[in-house]
Structures are given as structure tokens and as C-alpha cells.
Amino acid sequence: MTDKAFYRTNESFYRTDKAFDRTNESFDRTDRAFDRTNELFDRTDKAFDKTNELFDRTNEAFDRTHKKSVRTDKAFVRTDYKLSGGNN
């Protein structure tokens, strides 16, 4: 093999090695991006869980308020009936 051919072959190996390095760097960046994406999905899931918990607690509070409102309405009806001269 001549010196020129050896030089060209060596340059080709060098460029190939650099291309592999760039490819590996790209894979590493992609892996980190997937890791960040998975972290965001996990945080989003936790946020949805907290939101659902808050909705559940709000619904329970509305139910309690409604029950109290119904009892209050019944008390007003009884009071009004008694005040209007009715018997209970």
C-alpha cells in the first residue's frame, strides 16, 4: 500500500470514528430527552391525581352543603307551618 493510499484509508477511518462519536452524542441527547419527558409525564400524572383528589373533596363538600341546605329548608317549612297556625 502506498503512503497516499494509507493516508486516505487512515483519514477515512478518522472521519468514520468522528461520525460514530457524533451519533453516540446524538443518542445520549435523545436518551436525556426521553428521561426528561418521562419525568414530565410522572409529574403530570401526580398533578392529575392531586386535581382528582381536590375534585373529590369539593364534591363531598358540595354534598354536605346540599344536605344542610335541605335540612334548613325543611326547618323553614316546619317553622312557617307552625307560625301559620298549623299543628305539627
mmCIF file of N, CA and C in Angstrom:
data_model
loop_
_atom_site.group_PDB
_atom_site.id
_atom_site.type_symbol
_atom_site.label_atom_id
_atom_site.label_comp_id
_atom_site.label_asym_id
_atom_site.label_seq_id
_atom_site.Cartn_x
_atom_site.Cartn_y
_atom_site.Cartn_z
ATOM 1 N N MET A 1 0.853 -1.157 0.000
ATOM 2 C CA MET A 1 0.000 0.000 0.000
ATOM 3 C C MET A 1 0.908 1.231 0.000
ATOM 4 N N THR A 2 0.571 2.161 -0.819
ATOM 5 C CA THR A 2 1.399 3.362 -0.903
ATOM 6 C C THR A 2 1.106 4.272 0.261
ATOM 7 N N ASP A 3 1.978 5.201 0.464
ATOM 8 C CA ASP A 3 1.774 6.163 1.554
ATOM 9 C C ASP A 3 0.483 6.950 1.351
ATOM 10 N N LYS A 4 0.198 7.314 0.097
ATOM 11 C CA LYS A 4 -1.014 8.089 -0.200
ATOM 12 C C LYS A 4 -2.271 7.273 0.114
ATOM 13 N N ALA A 5 -2.287 6.003 -0.291
ATOM 14 C CA ALA A 5 -3.439 5.136 -0.034
ATOM 15 C C ALA A 5 -3.597 4.903 1.468
ATOM 16 N N PHE A 6 -2.485 4.715 2.146
ATOM 17 C CA PHE A 6 -2.534 4.533 3.599
ATOM 18 C C PHE A 6 -3.098 5.796 4.269
ATOM 19 N N TYR A 7 -2.661 6.948 3.806
ATOM 20 C CA TYR A 7 -3.136 8.211 4.354
ATOM 21 C C TYR A 7 -4.655 8.362 4.139
ATOM 22 N N ARG A 8 -5.103 8.061 2.910
ATOM 23 C CA ARG A 8 -6.543 8.171 2.620
ATOM 24 C C ARG A 8 -7.352 7.196 3.472
ATOM 25 N N THR A 9 -6.869 5.988 3.643
ATOM 26 C CA THR A 9 -7.552 4.993 4.469
ATOM 27 C C THR A 9 -7.599 5.463 5.911
ATOM 28 N N ASN A 10 -6.491 5.987 6.389
ATOM 29 C CA ASN A 10 -6.424 6.486 7.757
ATOM 30 C C ASN A 10 -7.400 7.662 7.950
ATOM 31 N N GLU A 11 -7.463 8.563 6.984
ATOM 32 C CA GLU A 11 -8.407 9.689 7.034
ATOM 33 C C GLU A 11 -9.850 9.186 7.039
ATOM 34 N N SER A 12 -10.111 8.163 6.250
ATOM 35 C CA SER A 12 -11.453 7.595 6.190
ATOM 36 C C SER A 12 -11.844 7.000 7.542
ATOM 37 N N PHE A 13 -10.928 6.273 8.164
ATOM 38 C CA PHE A 13 -11.201 5.728 9.498
ATOM 39 C C PHE A 13 -11.429 6.851 10.511
ATOM 40 N N TYR A 14 -10.655 7.909 10.416
ATOM 41 C CA TYR A 14 -10.785 9.039 11.329
ATOM 42 C C TYR A 14 -12.172 9.691 11.170
ATOM 43 N N ARG A 15 -12.578 9.933 9.916
ATOM 44 C CA ARG A 15 -13.914 10.528 9.683
ATOM 45 C C ARG A 15 -15.026 9.605 10.164
ATOM 46 N N THR A 16 -14.872 8.305 9.946
ATOM 47 C CA THR A 16 -15.865 7.327 10.409
ATOM 48 C C THR A 16 -15.949 7.333 11.929
ATOM 49 N N ASP A 17 -14.793 7.397 12.587
ATOM 50 C CA ASP A 17 -14.749 7.443 14.046
ATOM 51 C C ASP A 17 -15.443 8.702 14.558
ATOM 52 N N LYS A 18 -15.197 9.823 13.917
ATOM 53 C CA LYS A 18 -15.854 11.080 14.310
ATOM 54 C C LYS A 18 -17.369 10.983 14.100
ATOM 55 N N ALA A 19 -17.787 10.347 13.000
ATOM 56 C CA ALA A 19 -19.221 10.184 12.737
ATOM 57 C C ALA A 19 -19.863 9.312 13.805
ATOM 58 N N PHE A 20 -19.167 8.256 14.233
ATOM 59 C CA PHE A 20 -19.692 7.414 15.319
ATOM 60 C C PHE A 20 -19.792 8.214 16.620
ATOM 61 N N ASP A 21 -18.790 9.047 16.888
ATOM 62 C CA ASP A 21 -18.848 9.887 18.090
ATOM 63 C C ASP A 21 -20.066 10.813 18.064
ATOM 64 N N ARG A 22 -20.303 11.433 16.916
ATOM 65 C CA ARG A 22 -21.464 12.329 16.795
ATOM 66 C C ARG A 22 -22.769 11.554 16.946
ATOM 67 N N THR A 23 -22.810 10.347 16.385
ATOM 68 C CA THR A 23 -24.006 9.509 16.507
ATOM 69 C C THR A 23 -24.244 9.138 17.967
ATOM 70 N N ASN A 24 -23.183 8.759 18.661
ATOM 71 C CA ASN A 24 -23.320 8.418 20.086
ATOM 72 C C ASN A 24 -23.766 9.625 20.906
ATOM 73 N N GLU A 25 -23.230 10.800 20.598
ATOM 74 C CA GLU A 25 -23.660 12.016 21.289
ATOM 75 C C GLU A 25 -25.146 12.279 21.033
ATOM 76 N N SER A 26 -25.558 12.041 19.802
ATOM 77 C CA SER A 26 -26.975 12.227 19.469
ATOM 78 C C SER A 26 -27.855 11.249 20.241
ATOM 79 N N PHE A 27 -27.423 9.992 20.335
ATOM 80 C CA PHE A 27 -28.179 9.012 21.117
ATOM 81 C C PHE A 27 -28.238 9.414 22.586
ATOM 82 N N ASP A 28 -27.134 9.918 23.108
ATOM 83 C CA ASP A 28 -27.124 10.362 24.506
ATOM 84 C C ASP A 28 -28.099 11.517 24.728
ATOM 85 N N ARG A 29 -28.106 12.472 23.812
ATOM 86 C CA ARG A 29 -29.054 13.593 23.935
ATOM 87 C C ARG A 29 -30.494 13.098 23.850
ATOM 88 N N THR A 30 -30.724 12.140 22.957
ATOM 89 C CA THR A 30 -32.070 11.579 22.822
ATOM 90 C C THR A 30 -32.484 10.862 24.100
ATOM 91 N N ASP A 31 -31.573 10.102 24.687
ATOM 92 C CA ASP A 31 -31.869 9.417 25.958
ATOM 93 C C ASP A 31 -32.212 10.419 27.048
ATOM 94 N N ARG A 32 -31.432 11.497 27.130
ATOM 95 C CA ARG A 32 -31.714 12.515 28.152
ATOM 96 C C ARG A 32 -33.069 13.172 27.902
ATOM 97 N N ALA A 33 -33.387 13.402 26.635
ATOM 98 C CA ALA A 33 -34.688 13.996 26.308
ATOM 99 C C ALA A 33 -35.825 13.058 26.714
ATOM 100 N N PHE A 34 -35.661 11.764 26.460
ATOM 101 C CA PHE A 34 -36.685 10.795 26.884
ATOM 102 C C PHE A 34 -36.811 10.768 28.404
ATOM 103 N N ASP A 35 -35.676 10.839 29.095
ATOM 104 C CA ASP A 35 -35.721 10.867 30.560
ATOM 105 C C ASP A 35 -36.492 12.094 31.057
ATOM 106 N N ARG A 36 -36.209 13.255 30.473
ATOM 107 C CA ARG A 36 -36.929 14.474 30.875
ATOM 108 C C ARG A 36 -38.421 14.356 30.551
ATOM 109 N N THR A 37 -38.715 13.779 29.394
ATOM 110 C CA THR A 37 -40.121 13.601 29.012
ATOM 111 C C THR A 37 -40.827 12.680 30.001
ATOM 112 N N ASN A 38 -40.182 11.589 30.377
ATOM 113 C CA ASN A 38 -40.779 10.666 31.348
ATOM 114 C C ASN A 38 -40.976 11.342 32.699
ATOM 115 N N GLU A 39 -40.016 12.169 33.100
ATOM 116 C CA GLU A 39 -40.176 12.914 34.355
ATOM 117 C C GLU A 39 -41.383 13.847 34.281
ATOM 118 N N LEU A 40 -41.542 14.500 33.137
ATOM 119 C CA LEU A 40 -42.695 15.394 32.969
ATOM 120 C C LEU A 40 -44.009 14.612 33.001
ATOM 121 N N PHE A 41 -44.027 13.440 32.361
ATOM 122 C CA PHE A 41 -45.234 12.613 32.410
ATOM 123 C C PHE A 41 -45.545 12.199 33.847
ATOM 124 N N ASP A 42 -44.507 11.828 34.601
ATOM 125 C CA ASP A 42 -44.723 11.451 36.000
ATOM 126 C C ASP A 42 -45.277 12.628 36.803
ATOM 127 N N ARG A 43 -44.703 13.808 36.608
ATOM 128 C CA ARG A 43 -45.185 14.989 37.328
ATOM 129 C C ARG A 43 -46.615 15.333 36.912
ATOM 130 N N THR A 44 -46.916 15.153 35.626
ATOM 131 C CA THR A 44 -48.273 15.421 35.145
ATOM 132 C C THR A 44 -49.259 14.441 35.765
ATOM 133 N N ASP A 45 -48.882 13.166 35.839
ATOM 134 C CA ASP A 45 -49.744 12.164 36.476
ATOM 135 C C ASP A 45 -50.020 12.529 37.931
ATOM 136 N N LYS A 46 -48.976 12.946 38.644
ATOM 137 C CA LYS A 46 -49.156 13.339 40.044
ATOM 138 C C LYS A 46 -50.080 14.549 40.145
ATOM 139 N N ALA A 47 -49.920 15.492 39.227
ATOM 140 C CA ALA A 47 -50.790 16.681 39.241
ATOM 141 C C ALA A 47 -52.238 16.285 38.980
ATOM 142 N N PHE A 48 -52.465 15.365 38.033
ATOM 143 C CA PHE A 48 -53.827 14.895 37.771
ATOM 144 C C PHE A 48 -54.403 14.190 38.990
ATOM 145 N N ASP A 49 -53.576 13.386 39.658
ATOM 146 C CA ASP A 49 -54.043 12.701 40.870
ATOM 147 C C ASP A 49 -54.465 13.718 41.932
ATOM 148 N N LYS A 50 -53.641 14.751 42.126
ATOM 149 C CA LYS A 50 -53.983 15.776 43.109
ATOM 150 C C LYS A 50 -55.257 16.521 42.702
ATOM 151 N N THR A 51 -55.373 16.814 41.407
ATOM 152 C CA THR A 51 -56.564 17.507 40.915
ATOM 153 C C THR A 51 -57.810 16.662 41.145
ATOM 154 N N ASN A 52 -57.715 15.365 40.842
ATOM 155 C CA ASN A 52 -58.858 14.467 41.066
ATOM 156 C C ASN A 52 -59.210 14.398 42.546
ATOM 157 N N GLU A 53 -58.195 14.385 43.406
ATOM 158 C CA GLU A 53 -58.440 14.362 44.844
ATOM 159 C C GLU A 53 -59.173 15.642 45.271
ATOM 160 N N LEU A 54 -58.736 16.771 44.711
ATOM 161 C CA LEU A 54 -59.404 18.036 45.044
ATOM 162 C C LEU A 54 -60.844 18.052 44.540
ATOM 163 N N PHE A 55 -61.074 17.512 43.341
ATOM 164 C CA PHE A 55 -62.446 17.420 42.831
ATOM 165 C C PHE A 55 -63.302 16.543 43.735
ATOM 166 N N ASP A 56 -62.745 15.422 44.180
ATOM 167 C CA ASP A 56 -63.486 14.540 45.081
ATOM 168 C C ASP A 56 -63.839 15.258 46.382
ATOM 169 N N ARG A 57 -62.867 15.962 46.944
ATOM 170 C CA ARG A 57 -63.115 16.673 48.199
ATOM 171 C C ARG A 57 -64.136 17.794 47.993
ATOM 172 N N THR A 58 -64.064 18.465 46.849
ATOM 173 C CA THR A 58 -65.031 19.522 46.546
ATOM 174 C C THR A 58 -66.432 18.942 46.405
ATOM 175 N N ASN A 59 -66.542 17.807 45.717
ATOM 176 C CA ASN A 59 -67.850 17.158 45.567
ATOM 177 C C ASN A 59 -68.417 16.740 46.920
ATOM 178 N N GLU A 60 -67.553 16.212 47.786
ATOM 179 C CA GLU A 60 -68.011 15.831 49.127
ATOM 180 C C GLU A 60 -68.497 17.062 49.893
ATOM 181 N N ALA A 61 -67.778 18.179 49.760
ATOM 182 C CA ALA A 61 -68.194 19.409 50.446
ATOM 183 C C ALA A 61 -69.524 19.903 49.893
ATOM 184 N N PHE A 62 -69.705 19.833 48.575
ATOM 185 C CA PHE A 62 -70.990 20.227 47.983
ATOM 186 C C PHE A 62 -72.116 19.325 48.477
ATOM 187 N N ASP A 63 -71.844 18.019 48.579
ATOM 188 C CA ASP A 63 -72.863 17.097 49.085
ATOM 189 C C ASP A 63 -73.262 17.453 50.516
ATOM 190 N N ARG A 64 -72.253 17.736 51.359
ATOM 191 C CA ARG A 64 -72.564 18.113 52.742
ATOM 192 C C ARG A 64 -73.357 19.413 52.790
ATOM 193 N N THR A 65 -72.960 20.367 51.968
ATOM 194 C CA THR A 65 -73.672 21.648 51.929
ATOM 195 C C THR A 65 -75.105 21.455 51.460
ATOM 196 N N HIS A 66 -75.284 20.609 50.469
ATOM 197 C CA HIS A 66 -76.634 20.350 49.959
ATOM 198 C C HIS A 66 -77.503 19.702 51.045
ATOM 199 N N LYS A 67 -76.951 18.732 51.762
ATOM 200 C CA LYS A 67 -77.714 18.088 52.830
ATOM 201 C C LYS A 67 -78.118 19.097 53.900
ATOM 202 N N LYS A 68 -77.183 19.990 54.246
ATOM 203 C CA LYS A 68 -77.505 21.023 55.238
ATOM 204 C C LYS A 68 -78.569 21.964 54.700
ATOM 205 N N SER A 69 -78.486 22.272 53.426
ATOM 206 C CA SER A 69 -79.472 23.153 52.805
ATOM 207 C C SER A 69 -80.857 22.510 52.816
ATOM 208 N N VAL A 70 -80.918 21.222 52.537
ATOM 209 C CA VAL A 70 -82.200 20.504 52.558
ATOM 210 C C VAL A 70 -82.770 20.505 53.970
ATOM 211 N N ARG A 71 -81.936 20.241 54.975
ATOM 212 C CA ARG A 71 -82.406 20.255 56.366
ATOM 213 C C ARG A 71 -82.891 21.656 56.752
ATOM 214 N N THR A 72 -82.161 22.679 56.304
ATOM 215 C CA THR A 72 -82.560 24.055 56.603
ATOM 216 C C THR A 72 -83.896 24.375 55.950
ATOM 217 N N ASP A 73 -84.067 23.954 54.708
ATOM 218 C CA ASP A 73 -85.342 24.184 54.009
ATOM 219 C C ASP A 73 -86.492 23.499 54.742
ATOM 220 N N LYS A 74 -86.275 22.263 55.186
ATOM 221 C CA LYS A 74 -87.326 21.549 55.922
ATOM 222 C C LYS A 74 -87.655 22.263 57.227
ATOM 223 N N ALA A 75 -86.622 22.784 57.888
ATOM 224 C CA ALA A 75 -86.854 23.510 59.144
ATOM 225 C C ALA A 75 -87.661 24.772 58.884
ATOM 226 N N PHE A 76 -87.339 25.474 57.810
ATOM 227 C CA PHE A 76 -88.119 26.674 57.467
ATOM 228 C C PHE A 76 -89.569 26.324 57.170
ATOM 229 N N VAL A 77 -89.797 25.222 56.469
ATOM 230 C CA VAL A 77 -91.171 24.810 56.155
ATOM 231 C C VAL A 77 -91.918 24.483 57.443
ATOM 232 N N ARG A 78 -91.288 23.749 58.365
ATOM 233 C CA ARG A 78 -91.936 23.428 59.641
ATOM 234 C C ARG A 78 -92.218 24.696 60.446
ATOM 235 N N THR A 79 -91.240 25.594 60.481
ATOM 236 C CA THR A 79 -91.420 26.840 61.224
ATOM 237 C C THR A 79 -92.547 27.658 60.618
ATOM 238 N N ASP A 80 -92.559 27.751 59.300
ATOM 239 C CA ASP A 80 -93.614 28.513 58.621
ATOM 240 C C ASP A 80 -94.979 27.894 58.887
ATOM 241 N N TYR A 81 -95.037 26.557 58.881
ATOM 242 C CA TYR A 81 -96.295 25.857 59.148
ATOM 243 C C TYR A 81 -96.783 26.156 60.565
ATOM 244 N N LYS A 82 -95.849 26.115 61.522
ATOM 245 C CA LYS A 82 -96.224 26.388 62.907
ATOM 246 C C LYS A 82 -96.646 27.838 63.089
ATOM 247 N N LEU A 83 -95.930 28.747 62.425
ATOM 248 C CA LEU A 83 -96.259 30.167 62.551
ATOM 249 C C LEU A 83 -97.588 30.496 61.889
ATOM 250 N N SER A 84 -97.983 29.706 60.917
ATOM 251 C CA SER A 84 -99.251 29.976 60.243
ATOM 252 C C SER A 84 -100.431 29.307 60.958
ATOM 253 N N GLY A 85 -100.150 28.701 62.107
ATOM 254 C CA GLY A 85 -101.228 28.142 62.907
ATOM 255 C C GLY A 85 -101.439 26.663 62.707
ATOM 256 N N GLY A 86 -100.603 26.019 61.961
ATOM 257 C CA GLY A 86 -100.754 24.578 61.748
ATOM 258 C C GLY A 86 -100.207 23.792 62.916
ATOM 259 N N ASN A 87 -100.616 22.553 62.996
ATOM 260 C CA ASN A 87 -100.118 21.658 64.050
ATOM 261 C C ASN A 87 -99.065 20.745 63.456
ATOM 262 N N ASN A 88 -98.114 20.397 64.278
ATOM 263 C CA ASN A 88 -97.056 19.504 63.814
ATOM 264 C C ASN A 88 -97.207 18.128 64.359
#
